mmCIF file of C-alpha atoms in Angstrom:
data_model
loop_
_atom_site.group_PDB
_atom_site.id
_atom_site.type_symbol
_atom_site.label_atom_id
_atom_site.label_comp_id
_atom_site.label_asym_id
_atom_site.label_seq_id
_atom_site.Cartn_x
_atom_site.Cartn_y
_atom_site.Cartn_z
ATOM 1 C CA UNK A 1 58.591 191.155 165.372
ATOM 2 C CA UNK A 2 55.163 188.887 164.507
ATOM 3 C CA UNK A 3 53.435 192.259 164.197
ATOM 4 C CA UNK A 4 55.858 193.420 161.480
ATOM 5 C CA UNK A 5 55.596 190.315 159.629
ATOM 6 C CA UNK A 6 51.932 190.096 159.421
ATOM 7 C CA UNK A 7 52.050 193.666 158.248
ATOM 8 C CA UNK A 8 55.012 192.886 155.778
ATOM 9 C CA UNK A 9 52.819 189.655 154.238
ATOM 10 C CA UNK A 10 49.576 192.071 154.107
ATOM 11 C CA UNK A 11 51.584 194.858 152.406
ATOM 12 C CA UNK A 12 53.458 192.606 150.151
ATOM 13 C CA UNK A 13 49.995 190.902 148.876
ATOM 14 C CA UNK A 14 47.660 194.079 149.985
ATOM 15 C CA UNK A 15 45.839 191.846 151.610
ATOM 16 C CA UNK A 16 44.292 190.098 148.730
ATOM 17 C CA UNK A 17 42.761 186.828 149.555
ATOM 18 C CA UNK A 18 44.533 186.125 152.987
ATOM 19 C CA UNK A 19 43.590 187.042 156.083
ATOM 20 C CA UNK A 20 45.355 186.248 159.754
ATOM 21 C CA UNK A 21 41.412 186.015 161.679
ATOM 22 C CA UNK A 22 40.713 182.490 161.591
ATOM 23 C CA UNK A 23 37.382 182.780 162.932
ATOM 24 C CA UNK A 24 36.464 181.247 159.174
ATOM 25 C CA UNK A 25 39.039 178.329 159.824
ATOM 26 C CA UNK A 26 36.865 175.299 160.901
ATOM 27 C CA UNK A 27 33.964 176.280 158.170
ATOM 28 C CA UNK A 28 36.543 175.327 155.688
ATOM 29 C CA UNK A 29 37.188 172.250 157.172
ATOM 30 C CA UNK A 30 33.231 171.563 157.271
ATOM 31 C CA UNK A 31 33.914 171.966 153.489
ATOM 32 C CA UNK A 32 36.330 169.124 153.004
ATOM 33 C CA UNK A 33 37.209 166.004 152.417
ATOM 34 C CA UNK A 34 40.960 165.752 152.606
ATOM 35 C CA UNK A 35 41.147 166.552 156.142
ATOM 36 C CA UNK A 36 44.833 165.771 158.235
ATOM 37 C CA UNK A 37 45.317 165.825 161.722
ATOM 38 C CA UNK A 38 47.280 168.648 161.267
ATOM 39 C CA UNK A 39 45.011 171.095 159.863
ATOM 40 C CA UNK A 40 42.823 171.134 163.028
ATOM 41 C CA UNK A 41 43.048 174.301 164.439
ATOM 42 C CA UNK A 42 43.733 172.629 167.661
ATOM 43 C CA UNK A 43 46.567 171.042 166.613
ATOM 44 C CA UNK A 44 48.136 174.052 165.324
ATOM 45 C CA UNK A 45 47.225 175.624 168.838
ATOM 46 C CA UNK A 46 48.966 172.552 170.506
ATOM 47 C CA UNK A 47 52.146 173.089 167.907
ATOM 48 C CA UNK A 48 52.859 176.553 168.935
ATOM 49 C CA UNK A 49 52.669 175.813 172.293
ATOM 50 C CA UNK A 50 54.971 172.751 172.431
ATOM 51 C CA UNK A 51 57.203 174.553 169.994
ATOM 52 C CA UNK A 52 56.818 178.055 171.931
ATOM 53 C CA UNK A 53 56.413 179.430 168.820
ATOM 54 C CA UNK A 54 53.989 182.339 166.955
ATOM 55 C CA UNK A 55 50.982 181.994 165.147
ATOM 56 C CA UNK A 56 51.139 182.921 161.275
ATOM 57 C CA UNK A 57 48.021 181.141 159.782
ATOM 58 C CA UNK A 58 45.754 182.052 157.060
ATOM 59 C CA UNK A 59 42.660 181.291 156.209
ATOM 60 C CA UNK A 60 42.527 181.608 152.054
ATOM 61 C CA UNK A 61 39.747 183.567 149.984
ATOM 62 C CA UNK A 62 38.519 183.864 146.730
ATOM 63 C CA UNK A 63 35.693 186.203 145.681
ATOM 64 C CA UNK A 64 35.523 186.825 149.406
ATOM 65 C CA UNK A 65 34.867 183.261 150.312
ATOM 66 C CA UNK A 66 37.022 181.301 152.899
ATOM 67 C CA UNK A 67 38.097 178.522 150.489
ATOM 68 C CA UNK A 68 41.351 177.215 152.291
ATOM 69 C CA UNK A 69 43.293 177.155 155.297
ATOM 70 C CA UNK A 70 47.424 177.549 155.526
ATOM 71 C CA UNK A 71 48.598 176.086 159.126
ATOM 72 C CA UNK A 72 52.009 178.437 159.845
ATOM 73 C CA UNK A 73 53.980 179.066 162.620
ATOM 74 C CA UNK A 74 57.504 180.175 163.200
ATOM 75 C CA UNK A 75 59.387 179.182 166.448
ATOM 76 C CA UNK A 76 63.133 179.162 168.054
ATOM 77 C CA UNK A 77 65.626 176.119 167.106
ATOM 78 C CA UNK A 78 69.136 175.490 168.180
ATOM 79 C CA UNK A 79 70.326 177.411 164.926
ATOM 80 C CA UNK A 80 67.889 180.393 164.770
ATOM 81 C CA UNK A 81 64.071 180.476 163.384
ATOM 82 C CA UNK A 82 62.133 177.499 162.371
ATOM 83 C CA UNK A 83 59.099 177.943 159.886
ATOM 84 C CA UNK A 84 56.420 175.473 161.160
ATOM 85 C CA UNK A 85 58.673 173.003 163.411
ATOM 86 C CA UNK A 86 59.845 170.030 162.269
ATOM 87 C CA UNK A 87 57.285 170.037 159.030
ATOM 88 C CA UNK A 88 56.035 172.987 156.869
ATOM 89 C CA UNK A 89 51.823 171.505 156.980
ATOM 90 C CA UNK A 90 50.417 171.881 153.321
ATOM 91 C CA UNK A 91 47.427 174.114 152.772
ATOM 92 C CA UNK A 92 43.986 172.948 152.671
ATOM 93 C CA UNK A 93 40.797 173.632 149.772
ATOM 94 C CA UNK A 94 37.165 173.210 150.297
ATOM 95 C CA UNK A 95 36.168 170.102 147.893
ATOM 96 C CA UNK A 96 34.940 172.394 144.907
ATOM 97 C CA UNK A 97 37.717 174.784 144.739
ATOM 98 C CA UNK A 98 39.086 174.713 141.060
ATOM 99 C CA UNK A 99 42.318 173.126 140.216
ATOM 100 C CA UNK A 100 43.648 176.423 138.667
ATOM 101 C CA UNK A 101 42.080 178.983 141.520
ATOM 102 C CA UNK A 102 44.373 176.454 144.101
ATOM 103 C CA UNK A 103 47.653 175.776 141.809
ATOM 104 C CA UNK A 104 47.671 180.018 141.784
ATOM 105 C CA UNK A 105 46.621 180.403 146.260
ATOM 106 C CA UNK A 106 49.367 177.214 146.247
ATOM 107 C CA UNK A 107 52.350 179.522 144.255
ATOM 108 C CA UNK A 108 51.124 182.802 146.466
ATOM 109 C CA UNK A 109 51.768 180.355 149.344
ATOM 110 C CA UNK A 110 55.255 179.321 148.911
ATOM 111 C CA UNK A 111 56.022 183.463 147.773
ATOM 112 C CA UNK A 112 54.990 184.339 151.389
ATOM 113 C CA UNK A 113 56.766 181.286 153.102
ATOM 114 C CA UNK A 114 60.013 182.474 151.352
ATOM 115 C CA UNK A 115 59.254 186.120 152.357
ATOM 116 C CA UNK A 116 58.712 185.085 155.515
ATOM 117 C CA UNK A 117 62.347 183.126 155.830
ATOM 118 C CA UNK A 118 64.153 185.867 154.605
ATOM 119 C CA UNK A 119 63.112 187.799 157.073
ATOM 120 C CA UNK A 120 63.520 185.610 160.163
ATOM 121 C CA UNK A 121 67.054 184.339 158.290
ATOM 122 C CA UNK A 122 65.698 180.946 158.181
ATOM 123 C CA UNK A 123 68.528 178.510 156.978
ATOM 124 C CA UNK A 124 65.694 175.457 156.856
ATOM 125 C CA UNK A 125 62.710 174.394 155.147
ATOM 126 C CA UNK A 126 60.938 170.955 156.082
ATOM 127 C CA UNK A 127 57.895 169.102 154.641
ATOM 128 C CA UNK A 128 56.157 165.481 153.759
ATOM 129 C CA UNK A 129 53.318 164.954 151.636
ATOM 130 C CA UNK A 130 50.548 162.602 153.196
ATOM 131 C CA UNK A 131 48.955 161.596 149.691
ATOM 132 C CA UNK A 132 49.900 158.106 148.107
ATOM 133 C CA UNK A 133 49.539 160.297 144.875
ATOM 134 C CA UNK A 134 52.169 163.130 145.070
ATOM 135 C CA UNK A 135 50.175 166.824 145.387
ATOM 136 C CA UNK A 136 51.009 169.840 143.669
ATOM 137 C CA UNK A 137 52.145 171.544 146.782
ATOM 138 C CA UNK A 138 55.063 168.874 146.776
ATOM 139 C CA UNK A 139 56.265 169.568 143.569
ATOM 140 C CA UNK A 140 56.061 173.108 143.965
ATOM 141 C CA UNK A 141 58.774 172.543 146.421
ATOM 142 C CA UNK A 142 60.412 169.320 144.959
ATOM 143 C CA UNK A 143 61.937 171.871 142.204
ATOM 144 C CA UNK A 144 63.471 173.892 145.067
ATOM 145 C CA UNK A 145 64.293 171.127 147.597
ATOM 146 C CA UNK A 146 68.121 170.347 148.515
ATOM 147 C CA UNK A 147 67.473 166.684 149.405
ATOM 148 C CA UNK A 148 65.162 163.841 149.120
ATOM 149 C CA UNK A 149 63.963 160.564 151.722
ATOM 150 C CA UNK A 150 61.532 158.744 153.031
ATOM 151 C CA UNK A 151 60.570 157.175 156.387
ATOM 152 C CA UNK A 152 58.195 154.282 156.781
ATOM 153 C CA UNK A 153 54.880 154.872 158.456
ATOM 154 C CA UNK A 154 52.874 152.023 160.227
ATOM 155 C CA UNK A 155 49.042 152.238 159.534
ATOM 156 C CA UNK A 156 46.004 150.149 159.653
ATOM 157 C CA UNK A 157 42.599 150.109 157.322
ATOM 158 C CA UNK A 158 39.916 151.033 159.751
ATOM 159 C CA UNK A 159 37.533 150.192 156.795
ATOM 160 C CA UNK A 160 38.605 146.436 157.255
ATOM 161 C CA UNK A 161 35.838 144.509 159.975
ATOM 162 C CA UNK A 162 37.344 144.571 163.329
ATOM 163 C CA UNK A 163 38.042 140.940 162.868
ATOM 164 C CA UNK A 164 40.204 141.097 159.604
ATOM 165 C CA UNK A 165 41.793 143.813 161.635
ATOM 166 C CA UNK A 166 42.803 141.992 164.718
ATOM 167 C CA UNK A 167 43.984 139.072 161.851
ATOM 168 C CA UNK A 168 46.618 141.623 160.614
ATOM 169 C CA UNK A 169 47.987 141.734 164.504
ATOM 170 C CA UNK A 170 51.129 139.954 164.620
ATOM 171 C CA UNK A 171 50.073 136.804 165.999
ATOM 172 C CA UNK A 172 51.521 136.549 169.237
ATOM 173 C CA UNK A 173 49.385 139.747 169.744
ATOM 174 C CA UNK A 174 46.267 138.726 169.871
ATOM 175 C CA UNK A 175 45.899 136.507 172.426
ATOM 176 C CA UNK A 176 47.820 139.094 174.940
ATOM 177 C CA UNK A 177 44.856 141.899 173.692
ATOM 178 C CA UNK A 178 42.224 139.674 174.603
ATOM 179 C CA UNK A 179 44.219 139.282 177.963
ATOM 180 C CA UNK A 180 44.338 142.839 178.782
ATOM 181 C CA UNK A 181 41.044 143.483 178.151
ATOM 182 C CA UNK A 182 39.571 140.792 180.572
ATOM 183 C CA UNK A 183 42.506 141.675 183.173
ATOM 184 C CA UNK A 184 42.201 145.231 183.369
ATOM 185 C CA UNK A 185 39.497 148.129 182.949
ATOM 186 C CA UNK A 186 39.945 149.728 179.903
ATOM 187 C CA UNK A 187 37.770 152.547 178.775
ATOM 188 C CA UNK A 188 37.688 154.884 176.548
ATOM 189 C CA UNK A 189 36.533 158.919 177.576
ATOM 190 C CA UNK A 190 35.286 161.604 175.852
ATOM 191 C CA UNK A 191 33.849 164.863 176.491
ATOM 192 C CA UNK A 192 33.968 166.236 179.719
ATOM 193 C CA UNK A 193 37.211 164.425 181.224
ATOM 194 C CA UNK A 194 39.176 167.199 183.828
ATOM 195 C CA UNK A 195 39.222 165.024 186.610
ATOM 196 C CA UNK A 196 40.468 161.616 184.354
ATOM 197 C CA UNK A 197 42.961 163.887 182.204
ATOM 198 C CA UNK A 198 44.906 165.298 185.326
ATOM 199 C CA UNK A 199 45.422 161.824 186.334
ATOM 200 C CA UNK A 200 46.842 160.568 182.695
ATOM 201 C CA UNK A 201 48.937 163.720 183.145
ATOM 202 C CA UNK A 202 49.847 163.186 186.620
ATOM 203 C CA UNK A 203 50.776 159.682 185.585
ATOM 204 C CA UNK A 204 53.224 160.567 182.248
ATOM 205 C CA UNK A 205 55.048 162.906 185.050
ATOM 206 C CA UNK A 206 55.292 159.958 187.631
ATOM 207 C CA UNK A 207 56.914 157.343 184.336
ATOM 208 C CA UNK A 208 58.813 160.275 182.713
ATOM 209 C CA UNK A 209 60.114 161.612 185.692
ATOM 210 C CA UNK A 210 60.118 165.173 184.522
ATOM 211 C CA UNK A 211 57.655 167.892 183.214
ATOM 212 C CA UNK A 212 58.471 167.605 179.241
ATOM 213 C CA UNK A 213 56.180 169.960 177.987
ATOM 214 C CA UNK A 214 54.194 172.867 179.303
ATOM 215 C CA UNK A 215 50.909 172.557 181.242
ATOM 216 C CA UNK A 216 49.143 175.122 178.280
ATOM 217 C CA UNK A 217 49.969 171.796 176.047
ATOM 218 C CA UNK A 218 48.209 169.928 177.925
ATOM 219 C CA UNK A 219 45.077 172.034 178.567
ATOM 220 C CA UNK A 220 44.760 171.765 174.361
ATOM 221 C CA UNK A 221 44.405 168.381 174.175
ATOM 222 C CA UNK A 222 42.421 168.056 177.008
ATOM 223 C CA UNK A 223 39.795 170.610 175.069
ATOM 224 C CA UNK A 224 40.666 168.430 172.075
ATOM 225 C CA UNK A 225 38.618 165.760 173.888
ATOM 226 C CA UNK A 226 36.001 168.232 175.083
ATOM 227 C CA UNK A 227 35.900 169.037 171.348
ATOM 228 C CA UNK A 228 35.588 165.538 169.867
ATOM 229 C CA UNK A 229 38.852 165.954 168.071
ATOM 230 C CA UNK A 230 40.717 163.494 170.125
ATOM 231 C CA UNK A 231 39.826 160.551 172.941
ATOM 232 C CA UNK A 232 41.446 159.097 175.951
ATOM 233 C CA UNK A 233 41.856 155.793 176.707
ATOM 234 C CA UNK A 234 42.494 154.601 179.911
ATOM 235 C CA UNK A 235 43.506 151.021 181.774
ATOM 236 C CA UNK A 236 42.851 150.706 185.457
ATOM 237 C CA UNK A 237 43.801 147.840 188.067
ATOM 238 C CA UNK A 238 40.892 148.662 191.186
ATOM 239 C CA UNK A 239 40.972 152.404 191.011
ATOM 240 C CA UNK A 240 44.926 153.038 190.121
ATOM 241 C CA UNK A 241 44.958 154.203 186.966
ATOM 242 C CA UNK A 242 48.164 152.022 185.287
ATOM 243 C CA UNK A 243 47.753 152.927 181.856
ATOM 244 C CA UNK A 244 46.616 155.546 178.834
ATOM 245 C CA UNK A 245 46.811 156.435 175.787
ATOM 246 C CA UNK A 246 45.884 159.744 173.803
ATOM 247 C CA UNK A 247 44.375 159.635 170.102
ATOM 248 C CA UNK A 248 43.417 162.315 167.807
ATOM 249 C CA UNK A 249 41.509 162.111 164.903
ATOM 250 C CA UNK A 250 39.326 163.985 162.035
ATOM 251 C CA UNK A 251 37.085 162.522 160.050
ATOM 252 C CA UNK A 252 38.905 160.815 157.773
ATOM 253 C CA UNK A 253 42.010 159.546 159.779
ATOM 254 C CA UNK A 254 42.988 158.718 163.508
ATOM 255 C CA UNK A 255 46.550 159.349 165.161
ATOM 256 C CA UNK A 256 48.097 157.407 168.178
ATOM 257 C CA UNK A 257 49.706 160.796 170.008
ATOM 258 C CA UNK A 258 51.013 160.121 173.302
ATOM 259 C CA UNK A 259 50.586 157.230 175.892
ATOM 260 C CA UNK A 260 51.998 156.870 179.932
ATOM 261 C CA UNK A 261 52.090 153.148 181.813
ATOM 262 C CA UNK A 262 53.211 152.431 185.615
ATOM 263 C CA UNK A 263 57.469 151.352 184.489
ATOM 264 C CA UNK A 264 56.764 148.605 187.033
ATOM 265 C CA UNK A 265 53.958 146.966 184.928
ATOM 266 C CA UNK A 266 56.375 147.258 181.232
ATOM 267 C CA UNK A 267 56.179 144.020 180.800
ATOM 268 C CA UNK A 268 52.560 143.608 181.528
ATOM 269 C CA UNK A 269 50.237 143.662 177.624
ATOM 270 C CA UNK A 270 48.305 146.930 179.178
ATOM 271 C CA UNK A 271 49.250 148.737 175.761
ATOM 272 C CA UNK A 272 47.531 146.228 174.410
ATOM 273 C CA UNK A 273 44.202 146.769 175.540
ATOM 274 C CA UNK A 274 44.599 150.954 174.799
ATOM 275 C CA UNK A 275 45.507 150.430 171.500
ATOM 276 C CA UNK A 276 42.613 146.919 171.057
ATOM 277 C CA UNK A 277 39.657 149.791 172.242
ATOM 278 C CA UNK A 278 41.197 153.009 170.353
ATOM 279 C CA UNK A 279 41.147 151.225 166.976
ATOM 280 C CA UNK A 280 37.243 149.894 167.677
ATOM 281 C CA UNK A 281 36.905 153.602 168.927
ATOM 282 C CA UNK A 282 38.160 155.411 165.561
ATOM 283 C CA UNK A 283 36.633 152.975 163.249
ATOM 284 C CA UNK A 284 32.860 153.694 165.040
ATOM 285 C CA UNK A 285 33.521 157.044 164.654
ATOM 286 C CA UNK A 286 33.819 156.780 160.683
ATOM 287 C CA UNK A 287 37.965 157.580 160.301
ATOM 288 C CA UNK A 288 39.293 155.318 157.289
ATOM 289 C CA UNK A 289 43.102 155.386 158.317
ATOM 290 C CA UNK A 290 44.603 154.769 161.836
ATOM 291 C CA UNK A 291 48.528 155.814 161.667
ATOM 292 C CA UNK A 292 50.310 153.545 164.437
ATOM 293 C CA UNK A 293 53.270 155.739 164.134
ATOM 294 C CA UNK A 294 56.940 155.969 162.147
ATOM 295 C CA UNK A 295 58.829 152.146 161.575
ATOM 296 C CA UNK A 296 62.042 153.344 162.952
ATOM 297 C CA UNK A 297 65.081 152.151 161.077
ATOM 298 C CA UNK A 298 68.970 152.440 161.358
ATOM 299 C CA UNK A 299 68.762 153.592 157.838
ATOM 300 C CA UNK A 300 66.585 156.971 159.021
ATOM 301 C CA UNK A 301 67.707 160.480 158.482
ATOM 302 C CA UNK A 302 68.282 160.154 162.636
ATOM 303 C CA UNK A 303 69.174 157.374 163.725
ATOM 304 C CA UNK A 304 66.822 155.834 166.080
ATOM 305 C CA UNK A 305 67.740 155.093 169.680
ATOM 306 C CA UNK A 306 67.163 151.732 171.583
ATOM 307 C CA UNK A 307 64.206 152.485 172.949
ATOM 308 C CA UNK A 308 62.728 153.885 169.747
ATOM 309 C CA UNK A 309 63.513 151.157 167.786
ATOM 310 C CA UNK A 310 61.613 149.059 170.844
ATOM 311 C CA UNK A 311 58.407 151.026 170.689
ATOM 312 C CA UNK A 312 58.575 151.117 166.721
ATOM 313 C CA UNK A 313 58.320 146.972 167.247
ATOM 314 C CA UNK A 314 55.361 147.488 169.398
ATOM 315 C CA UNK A 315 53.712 149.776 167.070
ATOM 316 C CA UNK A 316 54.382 146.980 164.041
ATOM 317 C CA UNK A 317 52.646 144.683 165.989
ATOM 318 C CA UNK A 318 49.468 146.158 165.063
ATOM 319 C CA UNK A 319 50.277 147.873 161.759
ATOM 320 C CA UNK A 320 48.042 146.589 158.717
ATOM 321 C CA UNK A 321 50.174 148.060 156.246
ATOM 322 C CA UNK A 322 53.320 149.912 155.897
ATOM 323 C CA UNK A 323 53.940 152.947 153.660
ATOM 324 C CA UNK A 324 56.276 154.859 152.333
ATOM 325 C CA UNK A 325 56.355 158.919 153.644
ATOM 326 C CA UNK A 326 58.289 161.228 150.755
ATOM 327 C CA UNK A 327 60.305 164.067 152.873
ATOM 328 C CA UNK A 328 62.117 167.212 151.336
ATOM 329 C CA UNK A 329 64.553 169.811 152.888
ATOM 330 C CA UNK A 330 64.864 173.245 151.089
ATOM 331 C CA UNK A 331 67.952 175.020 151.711
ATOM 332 C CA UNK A 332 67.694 178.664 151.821
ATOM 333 C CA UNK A 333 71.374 179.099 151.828
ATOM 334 C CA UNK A 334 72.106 177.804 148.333
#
């Protein structure tokens, strides 16, 4: 089925100016300056295999020059095929790529995204923009969206001095970071971290008291580590590991991703400390933006459960700023 869609999208374009080898994928990203978290190739690795899903990415050319990269994948839902998940990723342009060479890849783009759903019978399409300023890839699909909304994402400006950073901590905060750190050992790892990352692993099985994802997930963001695309933070009483947390980042931003601590110790400020020495971590490394995660209301497209509502107040606690995150569904029934 993947096979005859790749050959469908090559036939349909004759190949011109996409390709499915993406061994030209991370020189594009050495090119730019409008990086996401998303467009790692990594993270579209990790995607596919949490989704259990197929690989359909493209690197972009233009007078055979790798100029852009188009994260895709299609997977199973409850209903039938999804493209790309929860949220179609927009493409991405080396910095010097002119406006009207990517407004033309952009519109070739959302051709083969449509091709693609027709043939898969996808009902869906998802996506968010990440700019403040609206991009052109939006509006492309703005004029064909079905509905409109926005969530509210929790962030913090790693360009601030770490002190006018901890100042934007909700007061009651601070004082309980300070405590974790001089409680408990908390250090950050990167590079080579098998031995530390089976533990963290070990220890979101032990709190969630299940496997919830498979261990090929896992091995990617352990090499995302190895790889300097994400770090691990970790909080330790003696030698029992009690606490971690798992970041990624790119150059420009940083992204709290996952985090496991001992259910007996909730009410202990170990989260704290993770979150205290991954924001010091990110800013030395040069990201501008930290996103904290999604403010969870009751007024969200899903409404929020107790406990995310709970961890959503955690999260605010260290938020600098709050923005809003434009969504749009495109229904391919209408």
């Amino acid at each position: 089925m993947i096979g005859d869609i790749k050959s469908f999208i090559k036939d349909k374009d004759k190949g011109k100016d996409i390709s499915f080898d993406l061994s030209e994928w991370n020189s594009v990203l050495d090119k730019s300056d409008d990086i996401l978290i998303a467009h790692q190739k990594s993270t579209v690795d990790y995607y596919i295999s949490y989704f259990k899903g197929e690989n359909l990415s493209l690197v972009l050319y233009e007078n055979n020059k790798a100029v852009g990269v188009f994260p895709l994948f299609v997977c199973h839902g409850e209903d039938g095929w999804l493209i790309s998940g929860n949220s179609l990723i927009k493409p991405l342009f080396v910095n010097n790529i002119a406006k009207k060479t990517k407004k033309r890849i952009e519109k070739q783009l959302v051709e083969i995204v449509y091709a693609i759903a027709k043939r898969l019978e996808v009902k869906k399409i998802k996506l968010i923009d990440s700019n403040m300023v609206l991009s052109n890839w939006y509006m492309l699909w703005l004029e064909k969206a079905s509905k409109s909304f926005l969530t509210y994402q929790l962030a913090i400006d790693l360009k601030l001095s770490i002190n006018d950073i901890r100042l934007g901590f909700r007061k009651s905060y601070r004082p309980l970071v300070n405590k974790a750190l001089k409680e408990w050992d908390t250090k950050v790892y990167e590079g080579n971290i098998d031995d530390v990352f089976e533990e963290f692993r070990l220890l979101h099985l032990e709190v969630s008291g299940k496997e919830t994802r498979s261990r090929e997930s896992w091995g990617i963001q352990k090499e995302q580590v190895k790889s300097n695309e994400a770090l691990l933070v970790t909080v330790r009483d003696g030698d029992i590991l009690i606490g971690a947390g798992f970041f990624t980042y790119t150059k420009n931003e940083g992204s709290y991703s996952i985090g496991a601590y001992k259910r007996e110790l909730f009410d202990k400020p170990i989260a704290h400390g993770v979150q205290m020495k991954a924001i010091e971590a990110l800013k030395e490394k040069g990201c501008k933006t930290y996103h904290v995660g999604q403010k969870m209301t009751l007024l969200d497209e899903n409404v929020p459960t107790d406990k995310e509502l709970s961890m959503s107040h955690f999260k605010e606690g260290f938020s600098g700023y709050i923005y809003a995150q434009p969504h749009l569904e495109v229904d391919l029934n209408e």
